[in-house]
């Protein structure tokens, strides 16, 4: 249902939109890939009653003046608008006007953090909507009413729901891994979630960065160890649940299974409330969450775009996906050892209780245990903020997990061994009576998957449910139904489920006084588990090699047929260049489907034996395109490449004298490094004795790792193995494209030594890299490219210390205005500001002429001399572009 805003409200909105501006915005063009439209970004600071909100507005070319729907993207707690910039740019390319902002107290925005205060952060969103209503790019439903959707993760996800509840102009929402009731999140069932609460405060920058009443509330609860009514009321007022009956727009709800901060029951509550209001709802349980794991960003962002296409663009044919989807673990990925993910779907959201099944519990109906003094040592389930522990939660389906329960601090009941596999989807429940020597009892319920031999137990997603049982101190105690954590987990036949009720947990506050507990199973002593039988797992996809290898073989056969004639027509070898590893003459390559955009243009240079040549240039300079043409992977539009006098064509025999590492290498992860190299050499069809493998391995320095499976390798070891593969046969010319990507400083130093050792025997190395300091230390010669053209070539010392590049130092700081004036002088190629002063490249002018002009400009000189740093020389050559 669309709300049409009265004209008086529209005028007020327009006035507010004008009032929030502080000065003009700054427009920036954002580069795009290939034929994608260019995205423009406008940076603007908006004033919200004295609070300065930092915003970015994104639009893309190609709309031909048509108005487009708008999307507001919020960021997570502790982040800023920059965290969602990539998604904003993609949505802009997909036809939306996108506004991002840094919430109060984050990024460059001012003000105190209000935890999505309706009178603070939520009102800010309404004012952002006012501003969108005045933009000529944005589609309107009525005056002052833009067509707008709101999305965000965690903190930003909650504000999307709050905005929909407070401002009827919001047309669709897509909240991710967020809360429905913040009091329930931080005080679940009356128990203080102390570790997560502390992380909230520290991630926000400390208590003083928050509104005073929030800071006072946190300190009061942290000292008491339990929440009071005022604390609950304050957080509930900042929660989407407070306006749940007013959220009546289509909602795509994405929630994390690995999330002890905002578990799945929050998504359950928001889905039921919004659906009860008559709005379309879809629920997606992803593999990751606040405790780590795979956030499935690409898939989720694609689904959000589809959701907005359907409900903002009114594209009724758009498939928005199933009403319910859950990501499940389906084995191990042999390439990286991680869990393979598969989707399971249902045509309706099942909730957390569908398809209930009763499992009899054994272990005695009554058990006694105690909470130790000071609640130490505590049991361990999840550990917020510790990535290594949280990451285990996503592997629980593979029998991997970490948990710790101390003897004497818990009661435990078990089912019999399962006769068949059981998929638990939702919240298991059990009824118990709790007696305590205190009025209130604090317990922590969890369900373990226990192997048949009992040696292994896994806590699915490392989740635990706390509960405060009031009245446990009475003679007969108190009977409660414990709702255990909502999970999606498969229990194998022969395994058992173990219900544990613990007296402590590391993540929560427990009573400091020693306490005795008695827990008795009620009713028939059964564990009720939901199965959601209507949710069906998708079939596992075939491994890529099942269909990929035949396809690759067919493609190679076609390529050989197509290139056979071209190879036969290659120019004759040039005997004068037989000893020259590489000569490139007039090389040119245009972008696909472009008549005037060049990847490489009229490029010429020569490489001699024994050189380590660094190929430098900023992103888009044409380095990788040049190397791919050199390897015969793509064909130039014009020009010539000769290797040892032979013209390069796809499949040229002379390429056997070239080893390369371009755009990464692929290995079979289950085989050892040596086995991978053996297979590669066998595929060349050359004699084994020609491989000179031991020489290559000695230079690469792989050591004992050569006999281990590749899947156990670090990124640095994988890079070394790829270099060793390129060196097999000890080729006369070795080509390396970004060989240090992903390596730490010691590994980079080792890679530098590998290149120097290889060239020491008279062979030649060409390396493309963006690490200028490494190039300066390892290379003897340089070729500098920019926008496909050659800027300079020669020895490193000549380029860094050449007299055509001078460092000018002055009293005080060099201004941008001065740099522009010097750069515009006759005979000056460029002038670039650096931390040390002004780098000036001479283009006809002499040093004395430059000094005279600087004196004429009243510049207070302190020194003029040759520049010696590669970084500065590089920046001067490319006119200040970033590498």
mmCIF file with all atom_site columns, N, CA and C in Angstrom, residues 448-473:
data_model
loop_
_atom_site.group_PDB
_atom_site.id
_atom_site.type_symbol
_atom_site.label_atom_id
_atom_site.label_alt_id
_atom_site.label_comp_id
_atom_site.label_asym_id
_atom_site.label_entity_id
_atom_site.label_seq_id
_atom_site.pdbx_PDB_ins_code
_atom_site.Cartn_x
_atom_site.Cartn_y
_atom_site.Cartn_z
_atom_site.occupancy
_atom_site.B_iso_or_equiv
_atom_site.pdbx_formal_charge
_atom_site.auth_seq_id
_atom_site.auth_comp_id
_atom_site.auth_asym_id
_atom_site.auth_atom_id
_atom_site.pdbx_PDB_model_num
ATOM 1  N N  . UNK A 1 448 ? 24.022 -30.482 22.286 1.00 0.00 ? 448 UNK A N  1
ATOM 2  C CA . UNK A 1 448 ? 25.208 -30.992 21.603 1.00 0.00 ? 448 UNK A CA 1
ATOM 3  C C  . UNK A 1 448 ? 24.842 -32.143 20.666 1.00 0.00 ? 448 UNK A C  1
ATOM 4  N N  . UNK A 1 449 ? 25.598 -32.253 19.584 1.00 0.00 ? 449 UNK A N  1
ATOM 5  C CA . UNK A 1 449 ? 25.577 -33.419 18.700 1.00 0.00 ? 449 UNK A CA 1
ATOM 6  C C  . UNK A 1 449 ? 26.750 -34.288 19.134 1.00 0.00 ? 449 UNK A C  1
ATOM 7  N N  . UNK A 1 450 ? 26.456 -35.512 19.646 1.00 0.00 ? 450 UNK A N  1
ATOM 8  C CA . UNK A 1 450 ? 27.480 -36.386 20.220 1.00 0.00 ? 450 UNK A CA 1
ATOM 9  C C  . UNK A 1 450 ? 27.682 -37.590 19.310 1.00 0.00 ? 450 UNK A C  1
ATOM 10 N N  . UNK A 1 451 ? 28.940 -37.891 18.997 1.00 0.00 ? 451 UNK A N  1
ATOM 11 C CA . UNK A 1 451 ? 29.251 -39.005 18.112 1.00 0.00 ? 451 UNK A CA 1
ATOM 12 C C  . UNK A 1 451 ? 28.898 -40.332 18.768 1.00 0.00 ? 451 UNK A C  1
ATOM 13 N N  . UNK A 1 452 ? 28.858 -41.403 17.964 1.00 0.00 ? 452 UNK A N  1
ATOM 14 C CA . UNK A 1 452 ? 28.437 -42.716 18.455 1.00 0.00 ? 452 UNK A CA 1
ATOM 15 C C  . UNK A 1 452 ? 29.334 -43.232 19.564 1.00 0.00 ? 452 UNK A C  1
ATOM 16 N N  . UNK A 1 453 ? 30.641 -42.940 19.471 1.00 0.00 ? 453 UNK A N  1
ATOM 17 C CA . UNK A 1 453 ? 31.557 -43.430 20.515 1.00 0.00 ? 453 UNK A CA 1
ATOM 18 C C  . UNK A 1 453 ? 31.651 -42.480 21.692 1.00 0.00 ? 453 UNK A C  1
ATOM 19 N N  . UNK A 1 454 ? 30.967 -41.343 21.632 1.00 0.00 ? 454 UNK A N  1
ATOM 20 C CA . UNK A 1 454 ? 30.950 -40.392 22.734 1.00 0.00 ? 454 UNK A CA 1
ATOM 21 C C  . UNK A 1 454 ? 32.194 -39.539 22.853 1.00 0.00 ? 454 UNK A C  1
ATOM 22 N N  . UNK A 1 455 ? 33.163 -39.723 21.965 1.00 0.00 ? 455 UNK A N  1
ATOM 23 C CA . UNK A 1 455 ? 34.423 -38.986 22.095 1.00 0.00 ? 455 UNK A CA 1
ATOM 24 C C  . UNK A 1 455 ? 34.345 -37.576 21.529 1.00 0.00 ? 455 UNK A C  1
ATOM 25 N N  . UNK A 1 456 ? 33.400 -37.326 20.684 1.00 0.00 ? 456 UNK A N  1
ATOM 26 C CA . UNK A 1 456 ? 33.315 -36.018 20.033 1.00 0.00 ? 456 UNK A CA 1
ATOM 27 C C  . UNK A 1 456 ? 31.932 -35.425 20.238 1.00 0.00 ? 456 UNK A C  1
ATOM 28 N N  . UNK A 1 457 ? 31.889 -34.174 20.692 1.00 0.00 ? 457 UNK A N  1
ATOM 29 C CA . UNK A 1 457 ? 30.617 -33.486 20.789 1.00 0.00 ? 457 UNK A CA 1
ATOM 30 C C  . UNK A 1 457 ? 30.761 -32.110 20.135 1.00 0.00 ? 457 UNK A C  1
ATOM 31 N N  . UNK A 1 458 ? 29.752 -31.724 19.401 1.00 0.00 ? 458 UNK A N  1
ATOM 32 C CA . UNK A 1 458 ? 29.771 -30.462 18.666 1.00 0.00 ? 458 UNK A CA 1
ATOM 33 C C  . UNK A 1 458 ? 28.580 -29.630 19.106 1.00 0.00 ? 458 UNK A C  1
ATOM 34 N N  . UNK A 1 459 ? 28.857 -28.375 19.431 1.00 0.00 ? 459 UNK A N  1
ATOM 35 C CA . UNK A 1 459 ? 27.803 -27.428 19.787 1.00 0.00 ? 459 UNK A CA 1
ATOM 36 C C  . UNK A 1 459 ? 27.457 -26.642 18.523 1.00 0.00 ? 459 UNK A C  1
ATOM 37 N N  . UNK A 1 460 ? 26.316 -26.923 17.877 1.00 0.00 ? 460 UNK A N  1
ATOM 38 C CA . UNK A 1 460 ? 26.003 -26.277 16.601 1.00 0.00 ? 460 UNK A CA 1
ATOM 39 C C  . UNK A 1 460 ? 26.057 -24.755 16.704 1.00 0.00 ? 460 UNK A C  1
ATOM 40 N N  . UNK A 1 461 ? 26.861 -24.154 15.847 1.00 0.00 ? 461 UNK A N  1
ATOM 41 C CA . UNK A 1 461 ? 27.030 -22.703 15.757 1.00 0.00 ? 461 UNK A CA 1
ATOM 42 C C  . UNK A 1 461 ? 27.488 -22.077 17.072 1.00 0.00 ? 461 UNK A C  1
ATOM 43 N N  . UNK A 1 462 ? 27.977 -22.902 18.007 1.00 0.00 ? 462 UNK A N  1
ATOM 44 C CA . UNK A 1 462 ? 28.500 -22.416 19.296 1.00 0.00 ? 462 UNK A CA 1
ATOM 45 C C  . UNK A 1 462 ? 27.458 -21.592 20.063 1.00 0.00 ? 462 UNK A C  1
ATOM 46 N N  . UNK A 1 463 ? 26.190 -21.974 19.967 1.00 0.00 ? 463 UNK A N  1
ATOM 47 C CA . UNK A 1 463 ? 25.113 -21.179 20.550 1.00 0.00 ? 463 UNK A CA 1
ATOM 48 C C  . UNK A 1 463 ? 24.619 -21.746 21.862 1.00 0.00 ? 463 UNK A C  1
ATOM 49 N N  . UNK A 1 464 ? 24.175 -20.841 22.743 1.00 0.00 ? 464 UNK A N  1
ATOM 50 C CA . UNK A 1 464 ? 23.654 -21.205 24.055 1.00 0.00 ? 464 UNK A CA 1
ATOM 51 C C  . UNK A 1 464 ? 22.472 -20.280 24.360 1.00 0.00 ? 464 UNK A C  1
ATOM 52 N N  . UNK A 1 465 ? 21.475 -20.794 25.087 1.00 0.00 ? 465 UNK A N  1
ATOM 53 C CA . UNK A 1 465 ? 20.309 -19.993 25.474 1.00 0.00 ? 465 UNK A CA 1
ATOM 54 C C  . UNK A 1 465 ? 20.328 -19.753 26.976 1.00 0.00 ? 465 UNK A C  1
ATOM 55 N N  . UNK A 1 466 ? 20.465 -18.493 27.414 1.00 0.00 ? 466 UNK A N  1
ATOM 56 C CA . UNK A 1 466 ? 20.405 -18.201 28.842 1.00 0.00 ? 466 UNK A CA 1
ATOM 57 C C  . UNK A 1 466 ? 18.957 -18.059 29.301 1.00 0.00 ? 466 UNK A C  1
ATOM 58 N N  . UNK A 1 467 ? 18.713 -18.305 30.577 1.00 0.00 ? 467 UNK A N  1
ATOM 59 C CA . UNK A 1 467 ? 17.372 -18.111 31.126 1.00 0.00 ? 467 UNK A CA 1
ATOM 60 C C  . UNK A 1 467 ? 17.491 -17.796 32.614 1.00 0.00 ? 467 UNK A C  1
ATOM 61 N N  . UNK A 1 468 ? 16.707 -16.824 33.057 1.00 0.00 ? 468 UNK A N  1
ATOM 62 C CA . UNK A 1 468 ? 16.593 -16.524 34.481 1.00 0.00 ? 468 UNK A CA 1
ATOM 63 C C  . UNK A 1 468 ? 15.247 -17.103 34.951 1.00 0.00 ? 468 UNK A C  1
ATOM 64 N N  . UNK A 1 469 ? 15.317 -18.075 35.850 1.00 0.00 ? 469 UNK A N  1
ATOM 65 C CA . UNK A 1 469 ? 14.121 -18.757 36.341 1.00 0.00 ? 469 UNK A CA 1
ATOM 66 C C  . UNK A 1 469 ? 13.701 -18.106 37.661 1.00 0.00 ? 469 UNK A C  1
ATOM 67 N N  . UNK A 1 470 ? 12.610 -17.367 37.620 1.00 0.00 ? 470 UNK A N  1
ATOM 68 C CA . UNK A 1 470 ? 12.106 -16.703 38.829 1.00 0.00 ? 470 UNK A CA 1
ATOM 69 C C  . UNK A 1 470 ? 11.279 -17.691 39.653 1.00 0.00 ? 470 UNK A C  1
ATOM 70 N N  . UNK A 1 471 ? 11.491 -17.665 40.953 1.00 0.00 ? 471 UNK A N  1
ATOM 71 C CA . UNK A 1 471 ? 10.749 -18.560 41.834 1.00 0.00 ? 471 UNK A CA 1
ATOM 72 C C  . UNK A 1 471 ? 11.414 -19.889 42.070 1.00 0.00 ? 471 UNK A C  1
ATOM 73 N N  . UNK A 1 472 ? 12.664 -20.031 41.617 1.00 0.00 ? 472 UNK A N  1
ATOM 74 C CA . UNK A 1 472 ? 13.363 -21.301 41.799 1.00 0.00 ? 472 UNK A CA 1
ATOM 75 C C  . UNK A 1 472 ? 13.669 -21.590 43.274 1.00 0.00 ? 472 UNK A C  1
ATOM 76 N N  . UNK A 1 473 ? 13.632 -20.538 44.115 1.00 0.00 ? 473 UNK A N  1
ATOM 77 C CA . UNK A 1 473 ? 13.920 -20.737 45.526 1.00 0.00 ? 473 UNK A CA 1
ATOM 78 C C  . UNK A 1 473 ? 12.754 -21.271 46.326 1.00 0.00 ? 473 UNK A C  1
#
